[in-house]
C-alpha positions as MATLAB code, in Angstrom:
seq = 'MASNAPVGKPTDMSSPRLPKVAGIDSTVPAPPHTVAPLPGVPSAAPPSDAALPPGVLIQDRLASWVSDLTTLHELTERLIKTDSLDGALREMLGAGAALVGARRGMAVLEPADGLGPTSTIGLGLAHADLGTIETVPRGSGSYGRLLDGLPEADPPGAGLPEADPPGAGLPGNGPTAPRRPARVPEPIAIRDVRTEEGLDPRHREVAARLGYAASYALPLATEEAGRLGAAVWLYDEPAEPDERRRHLIGLYGRFATEHLARLLQVERARARVATVAEELLPSRLPRVPGVRLAVRHLTGPQGGGDWYDALPLSEGALGLAVGSVSGTGPSALAAMGRLRASLRAYAVMEGEDPVAVLSDLELLLRLTEPARSATALFAYAEPAQRRIVLAGAGHAPPLVVGDHRTEFVETSLSAPLGMLTCWEAPSVELSPAPGETVLLYTDGLLRRTGDATDRAFARLHAAASSVPRADRSDPGAVADHVLRTLLPGGLDPAVEGEDVVLLAARFE';
ca = [
       0.892   36.072  -33.932;
      -2.463   35.655  -35.584;
      -2.251   31.898  -35.375;
      -2.016   32.122  -31.588;
      -5.039   34.362  -31.141;
      -8.019   32.753  -29.420;
     -10.940   31.833  -31.620;
     -14.037   33.411  -30.228;
     -14.886   33.780  -26.574;
     -13.794   30.887  -24.270;
     -16.633   28.673  -23.299;
     -17.914   29.041  -19.725;
     -17.966   25.972  -17.530;
     -21.132   23.978  -16.978;
     -21.602   20.286  -16.365;
     -24.307   18.260  -18.172;
     -27.621   18.508  -16.369;
     -29.662   15.729  -14.798;
     -33.434   16.114  -14.396;
     -34.738   19.095  -12.447;
     -33.749   19.427   -8.781;
     -36.491   20.962   -6.624;
     -38.173   22.348   -9.732;
     -35.025   24.122  -10.963;
     -33.633   23.419  -14.402;
     -30.483   24.766  -16.025;
     -30.693   26.923  -19.141;
     -26.929   26.925  -19.737;
     -25.874   24.315  -22.361;
     -22.919   22.067  -21.626;
     -19.718   22.775  -23.588;
     -18.555   19.903  -25.820;
     -15.361   19.268  -23.833;
     -17.042   18.521  -20.526;
     -17.776   15.049  -19.289;
     -20.915   13.558  -17.866;
     -21.224   13.630  -14.076;
     -20.334   10.566  -12.062;
     -23.060    7.894  -12.033;
     -25.529    8.416   -9.242;
     -24.256   11.893   -8.367;
     -26.794   14.702   -8.945;
     -25.570   17.819  -10.720;
     -25.867   21.148   -8.919;
     -28.233   23.792  -10.315;
     -26.676   27.161  -11.121;
     -27.971   30.350   -9.532;
     -31.145   31.628  -11.142;
     -31.479   34.905  -12.979;
     -31.558   37.980  -10.757;
     -34.669   39.150  -12.576;
     -36.768   36.396  -10.986;
     -39.104   37.308   -8.129;
     -37.515   37.210   -4.643;
     -39.351   34.044   -3.601;
     -38.273   32.150   -6.680;
     -34.709   33.444   -6.276;
     -34.520   32.132   -2.699;
     -35.973   28.792   -3.741;
     -33.489   28.591   -6.591;
     -30.534   29.284   -4.306;
     -31.716   26.791   -1.707;
     -32.126   24.139   -4.397;
     -28.626   24.892   -5.678;
     -27.132   24.600   -2.187;
     -28.940   21.316   -1.530;
     -27.749   19.955   -4.858;
     -24.155   21.003   -4.128;
     -24.247   19.411   -0.678;
     -25.679   16.218   -2.139;
     -22.945   16.134   -4.763;
     -20.175   16.609   -2.203;
     -21.726   14.008    0.085;
     -21.824   11.402   -2.685;
     -18.276   12.119   -3.774;
     -16.795   12.096   -0.280;
     -18.643    8.850    0.519;
     -16.963    7.225   -2.449;
     -13.575    8.617   -1.505;
     -13.723    7.498    2.111;
     -14.237    3.884    0.980;
     -10.799    3.798   -0.644;
      -8.088    2.184    1.483;
      -4.956    2.724   -0.626;
      -3.099    5.768   -1.884;
      -3.448    4.813   -5.550;
      -7.139    4.064   -5.134;
      -7.765    7.374   -3.380;
      -5.842    9.324   -6.034;
      -7.810    7.699   -8.846;
     -11.121    8.350   -7.121;
     -10.133   11.948   -6.428;
      -9.157   12.489  -10.069;
     -12.453   11.126  -11.369;
     -14.558   13.101   -8.913;
     -12.560   16.265   -9.569;
     -13.066   15.881  -13.311;
     -16.834   15.782  -12.780;
     -16.700   18.864  -10.557;
     -14.592   21.015  -12.873;
     -15.995   19.625  -16.140;
     -12.856   18.058  -17.602;
     -12.135   14.763  -19.358;
      -8.522   14.141  -18.440;
      -6.135   14.850  -15.616;
      -3.214   13.707  -13.503;
      -2.363   13.639   -9.826;
       1.134   13.797   -8.391;
       1.814   12.511   -4.880;
       4.994   14.169   -3.608;
       4.992   14.823    0.162;
       6.935   17.912    1.159;
       8.847   16.093    3.912;
      10.638   13.993    1.305;
       9.848   10.715    3.058;
       7.683    9.411    0.212;
       6.100    7.496   -1.223;
       5.789    9.320   -4.558;
       3.586    8.407   -7.500;
       1.859    9.865  -10.549;
      -1.659    8.785  -11.544;
      -3.362    9.654  -14.830;
      -7.014    9.951  -15.875;
      -7.564    9.436  -19.593;
      -3.791    9.640  -20.111;
      -1.520    6.771  -21.091;
       1.757    6.143  -19.333;
       3.596    7.688  -22.275;
       1.391   10.798  -22.034;
       2.338   11.250  -18.389;
       5.983   10.971  -19.322;
       5.509   13.597  -22.013;
       3.890   15.999  -19.541;
       6.774   15.492  -17.135;
       9.175   16.817  -19.786;
       7.669   20.279  -19.303;
       9.904   22.380  -17.002;
       8.363   22.375  -13.535;
       8.452   26.143  -13.389;
       6.160   26.348  -16.412;
       3.714   23.576  -15.588;
       0.906   24.480  -13.229;
       1.254   21.427  -10.984;
       5.020   21.927  -10.807;
       4.577   25.523   -9.684;
       2.269   24.330   -6.926;
       4.706   21.670   -5.761;
       7.726   23.961   -5.805;
       6.004   27.071   -4.489;
       4.681   25.657   -1.211;
       7.041   25.964    1.790;
       8.560   22.750    3.029;
       6.889   20.899    5.893;
       7.646   22.193    9.364;
      10.235   20.232   11.376;
       9.223   18.048   14.332;
       7.395   20.118   16.909;
       5.599   22.210   14.321;
       2.396   23.697   15.610;
       3.809   24.090   19.121;
       4.749   27.493   20.515;
       8.317   28.513   19.783;
      10.757   28.980   22.634;
      10.208   32.262   24.463;
      12.842   34.893   23.705;
      14.796   36.521   26.528;
      12.492   38.754   28.540;
       9.293   36.958   27.591;
       6.809   36.916   30.435;
       8.232   40.033   32.064;
       6.055   43.136   32.406;
       5.569   44.709   29.023;
       6.464   41.565   27.091;
       3.683   39.412   25.691;
       3.804   35.642   25.183;
       5.423   34.167   22.113;
       2.983   33.623   19.261;
       2.557   29.999   18.147;
       4.174   28.861   14.923;
       2.027   29.588   11.899;
       0.905   26.605    9.814;
       2.228   26.253    6.277;
       0.571   28.509    3.712;
      -1.591   26.722    1.156;
      -1.127   28.101   -2.373;
      -4.025   29.111   -4.564;
      -5.147   26.926   -7.475;
      -3.706   27.799  -10.872;
      -5.961   28.140  -13.913;
      -4.531   28.385  -17.428;
      -7.494   29.467  -19.522;
      -5.746   29.143  -22.872;
      -2.324   27.529  -23.245;
      -1.776   29.262  -26.584;
      -2.118   32.811  -25.221;
      -1.088   32.431  -21.572;
       1.874   34.624  -20.771;
       5.040   33.234  -19.215;
       4.648   29.639  -20.412;
       7.663   27.730  -21.619;
       7.568   26.863  -25.357;
       7.869   23.200  -24.372;
       4.602   23.539  -22.464;
       2.774   24.759  -25.572;
       4.377   22.003  -27.646;
       3.260   19.274  -25.235;
      -0.257   20.722  -25.028;
      -0.530   20.697  -28.820;
       0.788   17.117  -29.011;
      -1.633   15.790  -26.382;
      -4.553   17.900  -27.577;
      -5.438   19.983  -24.536;
      -5.994   23.736  -24.544;
      -6.470   24.672  -20.873;
      -5.826   23.323  -17.396;
      -6.865   23.788  -13.792;
      -4.429   22.751  -11.058;
      -5.367   22.243   -7.422;
      -2.866   21.827   -4.567;
      -3.328   18.727   -2.442;
      -2.441   20.569    0.727;
      -3.961   21.860    3.920;
      -2.534   23.883    6.777;
      -2.601   20.809    9.017;
      -1.383   18.131    6.596;
       1.074   20.307    4.679;
       1.827   19.601    1.027;
       1.100   16.126   -0.246;
       1.002   16.805   -3.971;
      -1.088   18.422   -6.675;
      -3.806   17.540   -9.184;
      -4.337   19.068  -12.613;
      -7.278   18.618  -14.978;
      -6.981   19.206  -18.716;
      -9.592   20.703  -21.065;
      -9.925   20.106  -24.774;
     -10.916   23.745  -25.375;
     -10.015   27.078  -23.760;
     -12.005   27.222  -20.518;
     -11.817   27.527  -16.742;
     -14.174   26.675  -13.870;
     -16.576   29.342  -12.699;
     -16.660   30.572   -9.099;
     -19.155   27.968   -7.944;
     -17.137   25.106   -9.393;
     -13.955   26.465   -7.851;
     -15.672   26.524   -4.484;
     -16.885   22.927   -4.812;
     -13.552   21.529   -5.950;
     -11.835   23.483   -3.162;
     -14.042   21.877   -0.517;
     -13.619   18.451   -2.034;
      -9.860   18.927   -2.412;
      -9.411   19.758    1.283;
     -11.348   16.669    2.301;
      -9.389   14.523   -0.175;
      -6.092   15.863    1.156;
      -6.957   14.957    4.730;
      -7.979   11.479    3.598;
      -4.737   11.093    1.658;
      -2.778   12.248    4.705;
      -4.342    9.471    6.801;
      -3.637    6.858    4.134;
      -0.081    8.147    3.846;
       0.530    7.607    7.541;
      -0.891    4.081    7.310;
       1.276    3.310    4.279;
       4.401    4.563    6.009;
       3.610    2.565    9.136;
       3.169   -0.589    7.054;
       6.466    0.048    5.283;
       8.266    0.511    8.603;
       6.798   -2.710   10.010;
       7.773   -4.613    6.867;
      11.305   -3.206    7.060;
      11.670   -4.221   10.704;
      10.340   -7.707    9.932;
      12.805   -8.188    7.089;
      15.702   -6.974    9.218;
      14.846   -9.531   11.900;
      15.101  -12.368    9.363;
      18.181  -13.699    7.547;
      19.478  -11.304    4.905;
      20.447  -14.279    2.715;
      20.333  -18.044    2.851;
      23.607  -19.929    3.453;
      25.273  -22.093    0.845;
      25.946  -25.583    2.136;
      27.239  -28.402   -0.110;
      24.634  -31.028   -0.881;
      21.527  -28.867   -0.429;
      19.894  -25.927   -2.208;
      17.619  -23.544   -0.308;
      14.858  -21.123   -1.262;
      12.388  -19.183    0.855;
       9.219  -17.196    0.258;
       8.000  -14.824    2.981;
       4.734  -12.895    2.514;
       3.615  -10.424    5.178;
       0.247   -8.920    6.047;
      -0.478   -5.210    6.577;
       0.362   -5.200   10.307;
       3.235   -7.643   10.185;
       3.001  -10.969   11.911;
       5.289  -13.140   13.945;
       6.086  -15.798   11.326;
       9.792  -16.430   10.866;
      12.343  -18.789    9.380;
      16.043  -19.500    9.728;
      18.820  -21.455    8.055;
      21.992  -21.757   10.117;
      25.255  -23.466    9.068;
      26.515  -25.727   11.853;
      29.724  -27.610   12.473;
      30.899  -30.497   10.279;
      28.826  -29.419    7.280;
      25.486  -29.679    9.095;
      22.608  -27.263    8.623;
      19.898  -26.105   11.011;
      16.500  -25.293    9.467;
      13.686  -23.693   11.436;
      10.285  -22.117   10.909;
       7.923  -20.779   13.532;
       5.138  -18.404   14.391;
       4.558  -16.150   17.388;
       1.026  -15.299   18.462;
      -0.202  -11.783   17.735;
       0.572   -9.142   15.124;
       2.224   -5.771   15.029;
       5.425   -4.459   16.628;
       5.117   -6.540   19.812;
       4.858   -9.776   17.825;
       7.822   -8.742   15.686;
       9.915   -8.075   18.787;
       8.957  -11.438   20.305;
       9.755  -13.143   17.009;
      13.203  -11.566   16.947;
      13.976  -12.697   20.490;
      12.713  -16.221   19.842;
      14.698  -16.623   16.627;
      17.900  -15.319   18.237;
      17.471  -17.711   21.157;
      16.866  -20.672   18.871;
      20.068  -19.900   16.957;
      22.032  -19.979   20.212;
      20.467  -23.277   21.305;
      21.039  -24.746   17.829;
      24.769  -23.995   18.017;
      25.039  -25.583   21.470;
      22.921  -28.715   20.983;
      21.598  -28.708   17.423;
      22.031  -32.459   16.985;
      19.153  -32.936   19.428;
      16.149  -30.943   18.116;
      14.092  -31.970   21.155;
      16.621  -30.334   23.484;
      16.628  -27.179   21.346;
      12.843  -26.811   21.541;
      12.782  -27.755   25.245;
      15.185  -24.906   26.008;
      13.069  -22.590   23.870;
       9.940  -23.636   25.742;
      11.549  -22.900   29.096;
      12.769  -19.507   27.926;
       9.363  -18.495   26.582;
       7.583  -19.643   29.720;
       9.897  -17.654   32.000;
      10.250  -14.458   29.949;
       6.860  -14.156   28.208;
       4.282  -16.264   30.037;
       1.363  -14.611   28.241;
       2.594  -15.487   24.756;
       2.588  -18.761   22.846;
       4.478  -19.834   19.750;
       4.907  -22.733   17.388;
       8.253  -23.907   16.052;
       9.833  -26.659   14.013;
      13.586  -27.312   14.084;
      15.419  -29.690   11.767;
      19.059  -30.783   12.059;
      20.178  -31.738    8.556;
      23.305  -33.500    7.346;
      23.218  -32.905    3.583;
      26.185  -35.175    2.810;
      24.330  -38.162    4.307;
      20.880  -36.834    3.258;
      19.734  -37.245    6.845;
      17.328  -35.033    8.769;
      16.339  -35.183   12.432;
      13.483  -32.859   13.364;
      11.027  -32.024   16.113;
       8.037  -29.727   16.235;
       6.068  -27.888   18.877;
       2.494  -27.306   17.783;
       3.673  -26.939   14.201;
       2.455  -28.385   10.907;
       4.495  -31.338    9.585;
       6.956  -30.894    6.700;
       6.134  -32.100    3.208;
       8.517  -34.170    1.064;
       8.173  -33.622   -2.701;
       9.909  -35.864   -5.222;
       9.481  -37.722   -8.482;
       8.189  -40.838   -6.774;
       6.412  -39.522   -3.690;
       4.668  -36.505   -2.185;
       3.935  -37.120    1.475;
       3.811  -35.434    4.860;
       6.378  -36.381    7.479;
       4.764  -38.149   10.407;
       5.743  -36.068   13.427;
       4.507  -36.542   16.983;
       1.760  -34.266   18.243;
       2.741  -31.553   20.690;
       1.237  -28.413   22.145;
       2.730  -25.051   21.134;
       5.589  -23.518   23.087;
       4.412  -21.813   26.252;
       1.267  -23.925   26.588;
       2.580  -26.661   28.901;
       4.629  -26.524   32.088;
       6.712  -29.426   30.859;
       7.115  -30.040   27.148;
       8.848  -32.894   25.378;
       8.015  -34.810   22.233;
      10.188  -37.363   20.456;
      12.029  -36.395   17.306;
      11.680  -38.134   13.958;
      14.301  -38.975   11.357;
      13.942  -39.066    7.593;
      16.246  -39.608    4.641;
      15.296  -37.629    1.514;
      16.169  -39.316   -1.762;
      18.427  -37.484   -4.214;
      16.458  -34.728   -5.907;
      13.705  -34.590   -3.289;
      12.633  -31.278   -1.737;
      11.537  -30.852    1.864;
       9.025  -28.042    2.425;
       8.826  -26.331    5.826;
       5.964  -23.839    6.187;
       3.977  -21.888    8.748;
       0.302  -22.233    9.572;
      -0.421  -19.022    7.679;
      -0.029  -20.896    4.390;
      -2.925  -23.160    5.382;
      -5.139  -20.555    6.997;
      -4.795  -18.054    4.159;
      -6.577  -20.539    1.904;
      -9.779  -19.973    3.893;
     -10.490  -23.704    4.057;
     -10.887  -26.029    7.002;
      -7.650  -27.550    8.272;
      -8.123  -31.000    6.708;
      -9.097  -29.528    3.345;
      -6.184  -27.074    3.497;
      -3.750  -29.944    4.038;
      -5.312  -31.800    1.099;
      -4.937  -28.738   -1.131;
      -1.306  -28.329   -0.080;
      -0.606  -31.960   -0.918;
      -2.295  -31.606   -4.310;
      -0.374  -28.409   -5.066;
       2.958  -30.065   -4.270;
       2.047  -33.143   -6.307;
       1.275  -31.010   -9.352;
       4.709  -29.340   -9.546;
       5.914  -29.812  -13.141;
       8.791  -32.256  -13.453;
      10.932  -29.572  -15.117;
      10.580  -27.325  -12.048;
      11.384  -29.906   -9.391;
      15.122  -29.347   -9.697;
      14.710  -25.738   -8.509;
      13.486  -25.277   -4.907;
      12.426  -21.700   -5.692;
      10.260  -22.901   -8.579;
       8.701  -25.544   -6.333;
       7.846  -22.913   -3.701;
       6.436  -20.536   -6.316;
       4.227  -23.244   -7.823;
       2.811  -24.200   -4.433;
       2.064  -20.565   -3.582;
       0.435  -19.859   -6.959;
      -1.741  -22.947   -6.623;
      -2.852  -22.351   -3.035;
      -3.076  -18.549   -3.231;
      -3.788  -17.715   -6.896;
      -4.537  -14.095   -6.062;
      -1.419  -13.689   -3.962;
      -1.387  -12.300   -0.452;
      -3.635   -9.251   -0.461;
      -1.765   -6.665    1.661;
      -5.049   -4.966    2.559;
      -6.501   -8.109    4.173;
      -5.726   -8.782    7.805;
      -4.342  -12.225    8.454;
      -1.309  -14.299    9.214;
       1.987  -14.143    7.389;
       3.100  -16.931    5.079;
       6.530  -18.582    5.213;
       7.595  -21.380    2.856;
      11.163  -22.736    3.176;
      12.273  -25.287    0.570;
      15.381  -27.464    0.865;
      16.337  -29.650   -2.112;
      18.855  -32.397   -1.440;
      21.287  -33.294   -4.210;
];
């Protein structure tokens, strides 16, 4: 139809020019739909006219190569500073837009192995715009064709030689060829959505609604990393990158894919550690008459050894415990699991005597893991009588929060578990008033504040004192208020440090 015919010749790609590089200046004007280059990144000079003298031609090409290398260096330096998948995808989208001369785009993270995580990031596109683009059938959209057209990731053992067939190694039979890496598809350029053949009508409708006329899609895949996803940049006018721009975005895309692959492995490792840590802790808190419980557990990127427990005991009693094992990572998680399981056993046998429970735990830790130390606090509570008997080993004292008082429980000083050949410290007894909440916490809550110990204790006391009266009847609200006050920015998962455990018990 005449209405679908292109108007004039599509504009060739060229990014806006910065001042001359090595005496070379561009004579090609920038099309109106391109964006300015990234701040601080020099723009590459195009090849000079073939009619120039040989010396000038060589100088022009050298200047262009230097400019291209400088551009890639600046962009990859920015990318390598990102430490999260979302941050890397956003940086990659912005840098890619500068390289191909587009204003908008989207990146889809969809690993071929199906293990996730998956996400969609937009550049210059609202969340609703991304949803509109996703209504286009995948077989018609360029990024969908890239995602669906790449073979699935090889199974475990990929890259290793396949098993030799019968007769291999005998005279006349050569060795088995190694498995070939996954094929990386070529980028897909749609120069004009209105006239491109084979597009679904929904694709043209979405392009008209969002106001883009062309697209360039790049696979986020390499032979080594396999398929991680795809990126697509959108143009306001019919256009496509020239050969030089395709080469630059191809180099940058391969580097970005390898960086994303590393971040993906880190993200998956963190998720596995967090899953293991959660499985080693109680799946839910028990319901015991006379007391209401709430817990908040925040973990760092490597997973620490902070733990908590709430164990129903005989005759309506309740055992409450918090503790921390030295170290981080899988070994600390394993030690935490063993320590918590042992404490539960000792609590069932002699929970009425917290000192005996911790003494048994000290002996076990000293005999089984002499190189590791731990802190622990165990409380034997009788909610019906509002009576608590507790003892601690190198652990911070509990905090009682009520309408008429906010004060720390005076516990005896003791070294952590595993630090002394013979450990024993007397227990203390307290009687919470009706409506008071007892807070048990790990040292990570204090250390994450970044303050000295005495100032951290003062801030914790002030945070507990400032709990609104309307929230004091809910132990979860009390814990949330304390955490928001002490850690207003939350627990940054990218920052190394201790875990945070806050266990609140409100007595009726």
